[in-house]
Each structure stands twice: as structure tokens, then as C-alpha cells.
């Protein structure tokens, strides 16, 4: 994996977070280089105030940090941690950091965004920008050319205003847009629906995984929640998304405490709102934005429920599931159980056997698509 980025005026060492020796996933894209080159060509005044949205590993923010006043805004805790790591690695000045729950103000000269994977998030961010930006402030978005469709440009026009695009460079394109639509379309902050037949109503902020319908894996896990081995139990919903798994567990086991953990600020905020509206109280509920269980106290949980991700941005990867399993083992008390659901082809059974030991791992149920597995700590 390349970690050294050579730019015309600086050389940076950039890593993903967490840094994995031998991984072939790079911390920056040709799109980041394209935006940097474009901004240099514009000969921006030094100390321009640049708002950067969705900078996956803080690469673009690091490139711009020494000459500009950078504000970094991301829904991802991993992106926040990567940015901090890359600023330190390169001894760069601090940048101002916002999460996706913070509001955007109008104190910027340029806005740069990497297109989010979820269109609802794009529309929400454009709606926020339209509400505050003067019409002469350029919004520059970047992605792989094949991800930029005429429907993407239409979203910019409808929610923000006048929109054009650049030529392609190393398979990436830029979108240029201005907040001048006089009657813009307004994106909703959250989408709500019922998880029928589970008696839970869910409200999902824009970037929440499976925010418009119940995930199929979650549906099966809801039918096979473990019965508590202790009374009361300390339970973690790891990678909680909108909180459906932990909320249902808490409804069925009101004396247990449930900690909802996700790396997405919008997911944890949605889980909190949903826990309050469905359980009626937040007593016995905790909420944490974390990279897996990095900051969880050791041996503090009896049950961990997990429907792990197998993507990071556009890359298919098992390293997050693997870290979740390792962190879960550290976080469980002796005799505590990790219950995992996954697609059959993902090989979670073998990974859990390697970590917990053959006798400690068992198949709970399976169907054509999914398996549910228990791994119990000795
Ligand atoms: C397959 S979804 C499951 C969501 C929800 N529990 C469900 O069953 O519908 C995986 C979740 O893991 C979260 N996630 C991804 N990477 C993570 C990380 N490094 N640490 C914690 N959570 C992460 C995602 O944001 C997503 O909400």
C-alpha cells in the first residue's frame, strides 16, 4: 500500500485508520488529488476558509491544512480518528472538526465534498448548504466519474442551484455548484417507518445504514435474540445503526442495560431518539460513538449482539468485522457471548473459531442467505 503522497509543493505520509500493515487500501484517492490540483490552479488566497465534507481518511484536509483554515465535517468516527492521525504524522496544524450532527454556518470561502454513498445524505447536506451559503461560494464535489450520473447532477440543481462538471482526470470528475436555486427542494432530516412485525417505530437520520427499510440480517437476528444468561445483563449492540437490535432486546429484557455503539454519529443519534420513543426512557441505555469497541472497558459485557459491516466506503473488506470480533472478546466477561449474524459466504464461523476456540463457537440457526453464530468466552 502506498502511504507517501507526492504533491507539487509538499510530500505527505497518509494512512487509513486503523493502520493495517500490508493492507492494499490507500488513504487518499485520485479524486482528492484532483480537487487539490484544481484549488491550486485557482490560486486561492492563503488562509481561505475551506469546509470539507465527507473526507474519508482526512487526506484532503491534511493536504490543505498548512495553507488554509480547514473545517472538517464527517459522520464517521473512523474518519475523525484518521484525520487526527494524519495531522500528527505530518506535524500539520490542527483543523476545526465538526460531526454530521453539528450545523453548518456561512463562514466559508469554498466548500469541498466527497460524494456520500447514500443519496439521502447528499440531499440533506445540500439542503443545509443551500440554507446558509451565499450564492457566490463555490461548492466543489468529487467522485469517480462512473458514480456521477445525470440524476446526481439533478440532485445538486434541485437542492442547491446552478451545476456544471469538469473533464475526467484519472477516472474522477468534479461537480461545481452554487447555492442559487430560488425554490430549492428540501430534504427531510429523518425518515420514519415501522419495523413490522417487530413493534418498533424507527426514525433514521440521513446517513444511517439501511435507513429506509429493515436490513434482512437484522430481521433474522430479531427472531433469534439470546435469552439472558444473567439477571440483569450488560448488553452491547455493536454497529447499532438505527438501534433496532438493542431496542428490541431492551423491550424484551427491561432490567438489562444496553449500550449502543456505532462509528456513525447519525446512527448513534438515531438509536438514541429511537430508544427514547420506543422504550419510553433512556434509563439503562448508553450511547457511544466508537471505532468498534476501542474505548469499551475490558470485561464489561455479558452479551454482544452484532450485525457487522462488510464495506468501508466503496471497498468490500472484512477488517472491521475482524476488529469487532477481537474487541468483543476483550470486552466480554468470562462466559459472556457474542452473537453474530452474517451472510453465509463471509466465513465468520472460521474467524470466530480461530479467536474463541472450536468448542466455544456454535451455529444458532441458518437460512439460505444468513448464519447466526454464538462465540462464548471461556
Ligand atoms: C450491517 S450494519 C448493522 C446495523 C444495525 N445493527 C442493523 O442490524 O440493521 C453495520 C453497522 O456497523 C457500523 N460500523 C461500520 N464500521 C464501524 C466501526 N468501525 N465501528 C463501529 N461501527 C461500525 C455501520 O455504521 C453500520 O451501522
mmCIF file of C-alpha atoms and ligand atoms in Angstrom:
data_model
loop_
_atom_site.group_PDB
_atom_site.id
_atom_site.type_symbol
_atom_site.label_atom_id
_atom_site.label_comp_id
_atom_site.label_asym_id
_atom_site.label_seq_id
_atom_site.Cartn_x
_atom_site.Cartn_y
_atom_site.Cartn_z
ATOM 1 C CA UNK A 1 0.000 0.000 0.000
ATOM 2 C CA UNK A 2 1.258 3.489 -0.884
ATOM 3 C CA UNK A 3 1.431 5.812 2.136
ATOM 4 C CA UNK A 4 3.553 8.585 0.646
ATOM 5 C CA UNK A 5 1.730 11.207 -1.399
ATOM 6 C CA UNK A 6 3.882 13.430 -3.571
ATOM 7 C CA UNK A 7 2.204 16.741 -4.419
ATOM 8 C CA UNK A 8 3.853 19.570 -6.409
ATOM 9 C CA UNK A 9 4.514 21.574 -3.233
ATOM 10 C CA UNK A 10 4.553 19.032 -0.401
ATOM 11 C CA UNK A 11 5.032 15.378 0.460
ATOM 12 C CA UNK A 12 2.692 13.764 2.958
ATOM 13 C CA UNK A 13 2.519 10.429 4.753
ATOM 14 C CA UNK A 14 -1.123 9.400 4.834
ATOM 15 C CA UNK A 15 -2.631 6.321 6.448
ATOM 16 C CA UNK A 16 -6.090 4.897 6.924
ATOM 17 C CA UNK A 17 -7.303 4.344 10.455
ATOM 18 C CA UNK A 18 -6.602 1.926 11.955
ATOM 19 C CA UNK A 19 -3.311 1.454 10.127
ATOM 20 C CA UNK A 20 -3.052 -2.153 8.956
ATOM 21 C CA UNK A 21 0.408 -3.279 7.875
ATOM 22 C CA UNK A 22 0.248 -4.863 4.414
ATOM 23 C CA UNK A 23 -3.275 -3.634 3.606
ATOM 24 C CA UNK A 24 -3.725 -2.543 -0.011
ATOM 25 C CA UNK A 25 -6.269 0.160 0.885
ATOM 26 C CA UNK A 26 -4.846 3.656 0.373
ATOM 27 C CA UNK A 27 -5.848 6.690 2.467
ATOM 28 C CA UNK A 28 -6.415 9.072 -0.471
ATOM 29 C CA UNK A 29 -7.934 8.850 -3.937
ATOM 30 C CA UNK A 30 -7.099 10.379 -7.312
ATOM 31 C CA UNK A 31 -10.215 12.495 -6.635
ATOM 32 C CA UNK A 32 -8.523 14.104 -3.606
ATOM 33 C CA UNK A 33 -5.510 14.910 -5.789
ATOM 34 C CA UNK A 34 -7.804 16.346 -8.478
ATOM 35 C CA UNK A 35 -9.506 18.709 -6.002
ATOM 36 C CA UNK A 36 -6.141 19.783 -4.588
ATOM 37 C CA UNK A 37 -4.734 20.455 -8.063
ATOM 38 C CA UNK A 38 -7.877 22.360 -9.038
ATOM 39 C CA UNK A 39 -7.760 24.568 -5.923
ATOM 40 C CA UNK A 40 -4.073 25.277 -6.567
ATOM 41 C CA UNK A 41 -4.869 26.330 -10.135
ATOM 42 C CA UNK A 42 -7.444 28.778 -8.769
ATOM 43 C CA UNK A 43 -4.601 30.414 -6.809
ATOM 44 C CA UNK A 44 -6.737 30.808 -3.727
ATOM 45 C CA UNK A 45 -5.550 33.399 -1.258
ATOM 46 C CA UNK A 46 -3.651 31.916 1.641
ATOM 47 C CA UNK A 47 -5.840 31.317 4.661
ATOM 48 C CA UNK A 48 -9.002 30.698 2.633
ATOM 49 C CA UNK A 49 -11.710 29.175 4.821
ATOM 50 C CA UNK A 50 -12.492 25.755 3.354
ATOM 51 C CA UNK A 51 -15.265 23.463 4.571
ATOM 52 C CA UNK A 52 -14.542 19.823 3.671
ATOM 53 C CA UNK A 53 -17.401 17.326 3.897
ATOM 54 C CA UNK A 54 -17.033 13.524 3.982
ATOM 55 C CA UNK A 55 -13.218 13.410 3.756
ATOM 56 C CA UNK A 56 -12.927 9.657 4.369
ATOM 57 C CA UNK A 57 -9.482 9.452 5.957
ATOM 58 C CA UNK A 58 -8.665 13.140 6.386
ATOM 59 C CA UNK A 59 -6.378 13.105 3.326
ATOM 60 C CA UNK A 60 -7.721 16.223 1.609
ATOM 61 C CA UNK A 61 -7.925 18.105 4.907
ATOM 62 C CA UNK A 62 -4.288 17.204 5.572
ATOM 63 C CA UNK A 63 -3.246 18.377 2.089
ATOM 64 C CA UNK A 64 -4.911 21.749 2.684
ATOM 65 C CA UNK A 65 -4.188 22.199 6.389
ATOM 66 C CA UNK A 66 -0.897 24.072 6.187
ATOM 67 C CA UNK A 67 -2.112 26.885 3.930
ATOM 68 C CA UNK A 68 -5.809 27.250 4.684
ATOM 69 C CA UNK A 69 -8.299 27.424 7.520
ATOM 70 C CA UNK A 70 -9.812 23.983 7.190
ATOM 71 C CA UNK A 71 -13.066 22.831 8.768
ATOM 72 C CA UNK A 72 -13.545 19.075 8.514
ATOM 73 C CA UNK A 73 -17.076 17.684 8.848
ATOM 74 C CA UNK A 74 -17.756 13.967 8.870
ATOM 75 C CA UNK A 75 -20.322 11.458 10.091
ATOM 76 C CA UNK A 76 -17.585 8.879 10.614
ATOM 77 C CA UNK A 77 -15.623 8.454 13.841
ATOM 78 C CA UNK A 78 -13.042 6.469 11.855
ATOM 79 C CA UNK A 79 -12.585 9.471 9.542
ATOM 80 C CA UNK A 80 -12.121 11.769 12.576
ATOM 81 C CA UNK A 81 -9.512 9.382 14.023
ATOM 82 C CA UNK A 82 -7.742 9.068 10.654
ATOM 83 C CA UNK A 83 -7.583 12.843 10.288
ATOM 84 C CA UNK A 84 -6.075 13.246 13.755
ATOM 85 C CA UNK A 85 -3.510 10.528 12.976
ATOM 86 C CA UNK A 86 -2.540 12.080 9.622
ATOM 87 C CA UNK A 87 -2.206 15.596 11.048
ATOM 88 C CA UNK A 88 0.117 14.217 13.737
ATOM 89 C CA UNK A 89 2.148 12.092 11.293
ATOM 90 C CA UNK A 90 2.849 15.191 9.196
ATOM 91 C CA UNK A 91 3.094 17.708 12.035
ATOM 92 C CA UNK A 92 0.327 19.770 10.477
ATOM 93 C CA UNK A 93 -1.688 22.468 12.261
ATOM 94 C CA UNK A 94 -4.983 21.476 13.941
ATOM 95 C CA UNK A 95 -8.125 21.759 11.861
ATOM 96 C CA UNK A 96 -11.604 22.565 13.108
ATOM 97 C CA UNK A 97 -13.644 19.346 13.364
ATOM 98 C CA UNK A 98 -17.438 19.023 13.126
ATOM 99 C CA UNK A 99 -19.617 15.928 13.202
ATOM 100 C CA UNK A 100 -22.635 15.352 10.955
ATOM 101 C CA UNK A 101 -24.921 16.328 13.840
ATOM 102 C CA UNK A 102 -23.428 19.837 14.031
ATOM 103 C CA UNK A 103 -24.917 22.602 11.955
ATOM 104 C CA UNK A 104 -23.100 24.356 9.114
ATOM 105 C CA UNK A 105 -22.592 28.116 9.242
ATOM 106 C CA UNK A 106 -21.878 30.547 6.418
ATOM 107 C CA UNK A 107 -18.280 31.387 7.276
ATOM 108 C CA UNK A 108 -16.575 29.659 4.346
ATOM 109 C CA UNK A 109 -14.987 30.786 1.073
ATOM 110 C CA UNK A 110 -15.137 27.350 -0.593
ATOM 111 C CA UNK A 111 -16.947 24.102 0.189
ATOM 112 C CA UNK A 112 -15.467 20.789 -0.951
ATOM 113 C CA UNK A 113 -17.303 17.497 -0.642
ATOM 114 C CA UNK A 114 -16.610 13.908 -1.424
ATOM 115 C CA UNK A 115 -19.954 12.496 -2.611
ATOM 116 C CA UNK A 116 -21.511 10.429 0.186
ATOM 117 C CA UNK A 117 -22.526 6.861 -0.663
ATOM 118 C CA UNK A 118 -26.132 7.449 0.376
ATOM 119 C CA UNK A 119 -28.126 9.886 -1.817
ATOM 120 C CA UNK A 120 -30.323 10.866 1.121
ATOM 121 C CA UNK A 121 -27.171 12.120 2.898
ATOM 122 C CA UNK A 122 -26.184 14.082 -0.213
ATOM 123 C CA UNK A 123 -29.615 15.746 -0.360
ATOM 124 C CA UNK A 124 -29.513 16.534 3.372
ATOM 125 C CA UNK A 125 -26.059 18.109 3.082
ATOM 126 C CA UNK A 126 -27.099 20.125 0.010
ATOM 127 C CA UNK A 127 -30.227 21.329 1.823
ATOM 128 C CA UNK A 128 -28.080 22.504 4.731
ATOM 129 C CA UNK A 129 -25.642 24.262 2.379
ATOM 130 C CA UNK A 130 -28.468 25.964 0.445
ATOM 131 C CA UNK A 131 -29.863 27.321 3.718
ATOM 132 C CA UNK A 132 -26.655 29.141 4.713
ATOM 133 C CA UNK A 133 -24.300 29.694 1.782
ATOM 134 C CA UNK A 134 -24.207 32.933 -0.192
ATOM 135 C CA UNK A 135 -24.740 32.238 -3.903
ATOM 136 C CA UNK A 136 -21.175 33.197 -4.894
ATOM 137 C CA UNK A 137 -19.489 30.492 -2.772
ATOM 138 C CA UNK A 138 -18.447 27.505 -4.905
ATOM 139 C CA UNK A 139 -19.361 24.007 -3.801
ATOM 140 C CA UNK A 140 -16.962 21.523 -5.410
ATOM 141 C CA UNK A 141 -17.861 17.849 -5.204
ATOM 142 C CA UNK A 142 -15.726 14.927 -6.331
ATOM 143 C CA UNK A 143 -16.197 11.234 -7.040
ATOM 144 C CA UNK A 144 -15.317 8.553 -9.549
ATOM 145 C CA UNK A 145 -16.755 9.604 -12.942
ATOM 146 C CA UNK A 146 -18.804 6.396 -13.108
ATOM 147 C CA UNK A 147 -20.578 7.332 -9.846
ATOM 148 C CA UNK A 148 -21.658 10.744 -11.170
ATOM 149 C CA UNK A 149 -24.885 10.263 -13.102
ATOM 150 C CA UNK A 150 -27.203 12.834 -14.654
ATOM 151 C CA UNK A 151 -29.511 12.064 -11.681
ATOM 152 C CA UNK A 152 -26.677 13.110 -9.309
ATOM 153 C CA UNK A 153 -26.344 16.462 -11.071
ATOM 154 C CA UNK A 154 -30.120 16.873 -10.915
ATOM 155 C CA UNK A 155 -29.965 16.496 -7.120
ATOM 156 C CA UNK A 156 -27.431 19.336 -6.982
ATOM 157 C CA UNK A 157 -29.628 21.510 -9.200
ATOM 158 C CA UNK A 158 -32.800 20.762 -7.259
ATOM 159 C CA UNK A 159 -31.366 21.175 -3.749
ATOM 160 C CA UNK A 160 -28.617 23.754 -4.326
ATOM 161 C CA UNK A 161 -28.558 25.513 -7.709
ATOM 162 C CA UNK A 162 -26.554 26.026 -10.902
ATOM 163 C CA UNK A 163 -24.382 22.968 -11.547
ATOM 164 C CA UNK A 164 -21.662 22.093 -14.079
ATOM 165 C CA UNK A 165 -18.975 19.400 -14.241
ATOM 166 C CA UNK A 166 -15.296 19.116 -15.139
ATOM 167 C CA UNK A 167 -13.496 16.807 -17.539
ATOM 168 C CA UNK A 168 -12.370 13.488 -16.091
ATOM 169 C CA UNK A 169 -8.911 13.139 -14.510
ATOM 170 C CA UNK A 170 -7.681 9.669 -13.530
ATOM 171 C CA UNK A 171 -11.297 8.427 -13.776
ATOM 172 C CA UNK A 172 -12.617 11.155 -11.402
ATOM 173 C CA UNK A 173 -14.746 14.209 -12.094
ATOM 174 C CA UNK A 174 -15.562 17.390 -10.231
ATOM 175 C CA UNK A 175 -19.016 18.912 -9.845
ATOM 176 C CA UNK A 176 -19.244 22.704 -9.463
ATOM 177 C CA UNK A 177 -22.408 24.057 -7.910
ATOM 178 C CA UNK A 178 -23.722 27.317 -6.426
ATOM 179 C CA UNK A 179 -26.467 27.867 -3.843
ATOM 180 C CA UNK A 180 -28.718 29.928 -6.091
ATOM 181 C CA UNK A 181 -31.863 27.843 -6.645
ATOM 182 C CA UNK A 182 -34.642 30.258 -5.658
ATOM 183 C CA UNK A 183 -37.083 27.487 -4.683
ATOM 184 C CA UNK A 184 -34.884 24.551 -3.687
ATOM 185 C CA UNK A 185 -36.166 21.090 -2.833
ATOM 186 C CA UNK A 186 -35.838 20.473 0.921
ATOM 187 C CA UNK A 187 -34.535 17.122 2.142
ATOM 188 C CA UNK A 188 -36.102 15.725 5.315
ATOM 189 C CA UNK A 189 -33.789 15.379 8.308
ATOM 190 C CA UNK A 190 -35.076 11.844 9.064
ATOM 191 C CA UNK A 191 -37.182 9.104 7.502
ATOM 192 C CA UNK A 192 -39.549 7.098 9.740
ATOM 193 C CA UNK A 193 -41.074 3.668 9.300
ATOM 194 C CA UNK A 194 -42.256 0.709 11.298
ATOM 195 C CA UNK A 195 -40.115 -2.443 11.669
ATOM 196 C CA UNK A 196 -43.216 -4.706 11.462
ATOM 197 C CA UNK A 197 -43.769 -7.342 12.725
ATOM 198 C CA UNK A 198 -41.317 -6.126 15.410
ATOM 199 C CA UNK A 199 -43.207 -3.486 17.431
ATOM 200 C CA UNK A 200 -40.625 -0.739 16.919
ATOM 201 C CA UNK A 201 -41.014 2.558 15.044
ATOM 202 C CA UNK A 202 -37.734 3.810 13.621
ATOM 203 C CA UNK A 203 -36.633 7.288 12.693
ATOM 204 C CA UNK A 204 -33.424 7.335 10.636
ATOM 205 C CA UNK A 205 -31.136 10.310 10.095
ATOM 206 C CA UNK A 206 -29.756 10.650 6.579
ATOM 207 C CA UNK A 207 -26.563 8.584 6.764
ATOM 208 C CA UNK A 208 -27.889 5.645 8.785
ATOM 209 C CA UNK A 209 -27.220 2.213 7.307
ATOM 210 C CA UNK A 210 -30.387 0.622 5.868
ATOM 211 C CA UNK A 211 -32.183 3.825 6.766
ATOM 212 C CA UNK A 212 -35.199 3.241 4.536
ATOM 213 C CA UNK A 213 -36.034 -0.380 5.318
ATOM 214 C CA UNK A 214 -35.137 -3.110 7.759
ATOM 215 C CA UNK A 215 -31.903 -4.950 6.938
ATOM 216 C CA UNK A 216 -32.575 -8.628 6.104
ATOM 217 C CA UNK A 217 -29.873 -9.799 8.505
ATOM 218 C CA UNK A 218 -31.362 -7.667 11.275
ATOM 219 C CA UNK A 219 -34.783 -9.214 10.556
ATOM 220 C CA UNK A 220 -33.444 -12.730 11.179
ATOM 221 C CA UNK A 221 -31.428 -11.702 14.251
ATOM 222 C CA UNK A 222 -34.577 -10.132 15.753
ATOM 223 C CA UNK A 223 -36.181 -13.596 15.618
ATOM 224 C CA UNK A 224 -33.197 -15.133 17.435
ATOM 225 C CA UNK A 225 -32.206 -12.771 20.209
ATOM 226 C CA UNK A 226 -30.457 -14.632 23.048
ATOM 227 C CA UNK A 227 -32.136 -15.242 26.367
ATOM 228 C CA UNK A 228 -30.117 -13.544 29.092
ATOM 229 C CA UNK A 229 -27.662 -15.783 30.952
ATOM 230 C CA UNK A 230 -27.565 -13.416 33.897
ATOM 231 C CA UNK A 231 -30.002 -11.034 35.553
ATOM 232 C CA UNK A 232 -29.503 -8.165 34.923
ATOM 233 C CA UNK A 233 -27.182 -8.421 31.915
ATOM 234 C CA UNK A 234 -24.864 -5.835 30.392
ATOM 235 C CA UNK A 235 -25.525 -5.959 26.661
ATOM 236 C CA UNK A 236 -23.875 -4.173 23.740
ATOM 237 C CA UNK A 237 -25.472 -3.566 20.334
ATOM 238 C CA UNK A 238 -22.273 -3.310 18.282
ATOM 239 C CA UNK A 239 -22.677 -1.469 14.965
ATOM 240 C CA UNK A 240 -26.136 -0.439 16.165
ATOM 241 C CA UNK A 241 -27.290 1.585 13.121
ATOM 242 C CA UNK A 242 -30.782 2.861 13.997
ATOM 243 C CA UNK A 243 -30.689 0.765 17.198
ATOM 244 C CA UNK A 244 -33.311 -1.808 16.199
ATOM 245 C CA UNK A 245 -31.484 -4.822 17.712
ATOM 246 C CA UNK A 246 -30.642 -3.246 21.068
ATOM 247 C CA UNK A 247 -34.068 -1.593 21.390
ATOM 248 C CA UNK A 248 -35.884 -4.889 20.840
ATOM 249 C CA UNK A 249 -33.557 -6.633 23.287
ATOM 250 C CA UNK A 250 -34.278 -3.957 25.897
ATOM 251 C CA UNK A 251 -38.049 -4.193 25.313
ATOM 252 C CA UNK A 252 -37.863 -7.950 25.980
ATOM 253 C CA UNK A 253 -35.385 -7.668 28.877
ATOM 254 C CA UNK A 254 -36.130 -4.380 30.633
ATOM 255 C CA UNK A 255 -33.739 -4.975 33.545
ATOM 256 C CA UNK A 256 -30.704 -5.387 31.261
ATOM 257 C CA UNK A 257 -28.554 -2.391 30.387
ATOM 258 C CA UNK A 258 -27.917 -1.848 26.673
ATOM 259 C CA UNK A 259 -25.026 0.133 25.201
ATOM 260 C CA UNK A 260 -25.478 1.220 21.583
ATOM 261 C CA UNK A 261 -22.197 1.632 19.682
ATOM 262 C CA UNK A 262 -21.562 2.753 16.109
ATOM 263 C CA UNK A 263 -18.885 4.717 14.269
ATOM 264 C CA UNK A 264 -21.575 6.884 12.613
ATOM 265 C CA UNK A 265 -22.672 9.925 14.611
ATOM 266 C CA UNK A 266 -26.027 9.889 12.835
ATOM 267 C CA UNK A 267 -26.528 6.213 13.669
ATOM 268 C CA UNK A 268 -25.900 6.726 17.378
ATOM 269 C CA UNK A 269 -28.106 9.839 17.443
ATOM 270 C CA UNK A 270 -30.898 7.912 15.650
ATOM 271 C CA UNK A 271 -30.517 4.980 18.060
ATOM 272 C CA UNK A 272 -30.853 7.401 20.977
ATOM 273 C CA UNK A 273 -34.005 9.029 19.592
ATOM 274 C CA UNK A 274 -35.465 5.602 18.754
ATOM 275 C CA UNK A 275 -34.643 4.143 22.174
ATOM 276 C CA UNK A 276 -36.431 7.048 23.858
ATOM 277 C CA UNK A 277 -39.510 6.866 21.646
ATOM 278 C CA UNK A 278 -39.862 3.067 21.768
ATOM 279 C CA UNK A 279 -38.780 2.275 25.332
ATOM 280 C CA UNK A 280 -40.084 5.477 26.874
ATOM 281 C CA UNK A 281 -36.927 6.146 28.902
ATOM 282 C CA UNK A 282 -33.175 6.188 28.418
ATOM 283 C CA UNK A 283 -32.590 4.637 31.853
ATOM 284 C CA UNK A 284 -30.350 1.605 31.371
ATOM 285 C CA UNK A 285 -29.348 2.755 27.859
ATOM 286 C CA UNK A 286 -25.910 4.094 26.950
ATOM 287 C CA UNK A 287 -24.741 5.504 23.633
ATOM 288 C CA UNK A 288 -21.193 5.656 22.306
ATOM 289 C CA UNK A 289 -19.636 6.697 19.001
ATOM 290 C CA UNK A 290 -16.564 4.488 18.697
ATOM 291 C CA UNK A 291 -14.414 2.558 16.261
ATOM 292 C CA UNK A 292 -15.668 -0.947 17.107
ATOM 293 C CA UNK A 293 -15.181 -1.295 20.891
ATOM 294 C CA UNK A 294 -11.860 0.552 21.036
ATOM 295 C CA UNK A 295 -12.853 2.575 24.101
ATOM 296 C CA UNK A 296 -15.030 -0.009 25.868
ATOM 297 C CA UNK A 297 -13.820 -1.119 29.294
ATOM 298 C CA UNK A 298 -12.387 -4.652 29.265
ATOM 299 C CA UNK A 299 -14.606 -7.448 30.630
ATOM 300 C CA UNK A 300 -17.632 -5.197 30.985
ATOM 301 C CA UNK A 301 -20.289 -7.024 28.905
ATOM 302 C CA UNK A 302 -22.256 -10.275 29.183
ATOM 303 C CA UNK A 303 -23.803 -10.267 25.699
ATOM 304 C CA UNK A 304 -22.719 -8.546 22.491
ATOM 305 C CA UNK A 305 -25.115 -8.510 19.534
ATOM 306 C CA UNK A 306 -23.551 -7.755 16.169
ATOM 307 C CA UNK A 307 -24.554 -7.491 12.529
ATOM 308 C CA UNK A 308 -21.121 -6.424 11.203
ATOM 309 C CA UNK A 309 -20.477 -4.251 8.141
ATOM 310 C CA UNK A 310 -18.606 -5.712 5.207
ATOM 311 C CA UNK A 311 -17.999 -2.424 3.392
ATOM 312 C CA UNK A 312 -15.932 0.609 4.222
ATOM 313 C CA UNK A 313 -16.937 3.428 1.869
ATOM 314 C CA UNK A 314 -16.811 1.650 -1.518
ATOM 315 C CA UNK A 315 -14.356 -1.095 -0.534
ATOM 316 C CA UNK A 316 -15.510 -4.580 0.442
ATOM 317 C CA UNK A 317 -13.473 -5.557 3.477
ATOM 318 C CA UNK A 318 -13.596 -7.943 6.427
ATOM 319 C CA UNK A 319 -11.179 -5.987 8.610
ATOM 320 C CA UNK A 320 -13.966 -4.184 10.501
ATOM 321 C CA UNK A 321 -15.795 -7.443 11.311
ATOM 322 C CA UNK A 322 -12.463 -8.915 12.394
ATOM 323 C CA UNK A 323 -11.754 -5.953 14.716
ATOM 324 C CA UNK A 324 -15.310 -6.163 16.068
ATOM 325 C CA UNK A 325 -14.767 -9.845 16.955
ATOM 326 C CA UNK A 326 -11.401 -9.167 18.625
ATOM 327 C CA UNK A 327 -12.730 -6.172 20.558
ATOM 328 C CA UNK A 328 -15.826 -8.168 21.547
ATOM 329 C CA UNK A 329 -13.628 -10.909 23.002
ATOM 330 C CA UNK A 330 -11.753 -8.333 25.086
ATOM 331 C CA UNK A 331 -14.964 -6.642 26.201
ATOM 332 C CA UNK A 332 -16.858 -9.789 27.215
ATOM 333 C CA UNK A 333 -16.732 -11.156 30.734
ATOM 334 C CA UNK A 334 -15.842 -14.806 31.191
ATOM 335 C CA UNK A 335 -18.800 -16.946 29.900
ATOM 336 C CA UNK A 336 -20.133 -13.929 28.013
ATOM 337 C CA UNK A 337 -21.413 -14.455 24.457
ATOM 338 C CA UNK A 338 -21.002 -12.664 21.163
ATOM 339 C CA UNK A 339 -23.977 -13.343 18.865
ATOM 340 C CA UNK A 340 -23.175 -12.531 15.238
ATOM 341 C CA UNK A 341 -25.272 -12.565 12.085
ATOM 342 C CA UNK A 342 -23.668 -12.584 8.664
ATOM 343 C CA UNK A 343 -24.032 -13.662 5.061
ATOM 344 C CA UNK A 344 -23.114 -17.341 4.743
ATOM 345 C CA UNK A 345 -20.229 -16.675 2.368
ATOM 346 C CA UNK A 346 -18.397 -14.310 4.733
ATOM 347 C CA UNK A 347 -16.597 -17.010 6.707
ATOM 348 C CA UNK A 348 -17.403 -15.634 10.176
ATOM 349 C CA UNK A 349 -17.599 -19.129 11.699
ATOM 350 C CA UNK A 350 -13.941 -19.880 10.908
ATOM 351 C CA UNK A 351 -12.844 -16.414 12.067
ATOM 352 C CA UNK A 352 -14.633 -16.864 15.405
ATOM 353 C CA UNK A 353 -13.236 -20.392 15.912
ATOM 354 C CA UNK A 354 -9.733 -19.014 15.401
ATOM 355 C CA UNK A 355 -10.342 -16.357 18.042
ATOM 356 C CA UNK A 356 -12.507 -18.095 20.658
ATOM 357 C CA UNK A 357 -11.580 -21.816 20.152
ATOM 358 C CA UNK A 358 -13.582 -24.569 18.400
ATOM 359 C CA UNK A 359 -15.614 -25.676 21.451
ATOM 360 C CA UNK A 360 -16.647 -22.098 22.171
ATOM 361 C CA UNK A 361 -18.370 -21.461 18.830
ATOM 362 C CA UNK A 362 -21.759 -22.813 17.747
ATOM 363 C CA UNK A 363 -24.284 -22.324 14.990
ATOM 364 C CA UNK A 364 -27.574 -20.886 16.302
ATOM 365 C CA UNK A 365 -29.519 -21.024 13.035
ATOM 366 C CA UNK A 366 -29.140 -20.514 9.316
ATOM 367 C CA UNK A 367 -31.202 -19.939 6.210
ATOM 368 C CA UNK A 368 -30.337 -19.717 2.512
ATOM 369 C CA UNK A 369 -28.572 -16.388 2.944
ATOM 370 C CA UNK A 370 -27.516 -15.910 6.568
ATOM 371 C CA UNK A 371 -25.962 -17.701 9.544
ATOM 372 C CA UNK A 372 -26.257 -16.739 13.198
ATOM 373 C CA UNK A 373 -23.292 -17.803 15.318
ATOM 374 C CA UNK A 374 -22.542 -17.699 19.054
ATOM 375 C CA UNK A 375 -18.977 -17.354 20.328
ATOM 376 C CA UNK A 376 -18.643 -17.718 24.097
ATOM 377 C CA UNK A 377 -15.603 -16.536 26.033
ATOM 378 C CA UNK A 378 -14.029 -19.202 28.244
HETATM 379 C C1 LIG B 1 -24.773 -4.120 8.784
HETATM 380 S S1 LIG B 1 -24.968 -2.605 9.631
HETATM 381 C C2 LIG B 1 -25.987 -3.101 11.008
HETATM 382 C C3 LIG B 1 -26.890 -2.017 11.525
HETATM 383 C C4 LIG B 1 -27.958 -2.476 12.513
HETATM 384 N N1 LIG B 1 -27.362 -3.073 13.680
HETATM 385 C C5 LIG B 1 -28.885 -3.460 11.834
HETATM 386 O O1 LIG B 1 -28.780 -4.649 12.145
HETATM 387 O O2 LIG B 1 -29.692 -3.025 10.998
HETATM 388 C C6 LIG B 1 -23.366 -2.351 10.336
HETATM 389 C C7 LIG B 1 -23.199 -1.102 11.186
HETATM 390 O O3 LIG B 1 -21.826 -1.044 11.608
HETATM 391 C C8 LIG B 1 -21.427 0.306 11.628
HETATM 392 N N2 LIG B 1 -19.958 0.361 11.540
HETATM 393 C C9 LIG B 1 -19.178 0.352 10.428
HETATM 394 N N3 LIG B 1 -17.880 0.433 10.772
HETATM 395 C C10 LIG B 1 -17.838 0.509 12.124
HETATM 396 C C11 LIG B 1 -16.776 0.645 13.048
HETATM 397 N N4 LIG B 1 -15.512 0.688 12.649
HETATM 398 N N5 LIG B 1 -17.095 0.724 14.369
HETATM 399 C C12 LIG B 1 -18.397 0.688 14.772
HETATM 400 N N6 LIG B 1 -19.439 0.566 13.927
HETATM 401 C C13 LIG B 1 -19.156 0.478 12.617
HETATM 402 C C14 LIG B 1 -22.131 0.917 10.437
HETATM 403 O O4 LIG B 1 -22.227 2.330 10.580
HETATM 404 C C15 LIG B 1 -23.490 0.210 10.476
HETATM 405 O O5 LIG B 1 -24.422 0.948 11.202
#
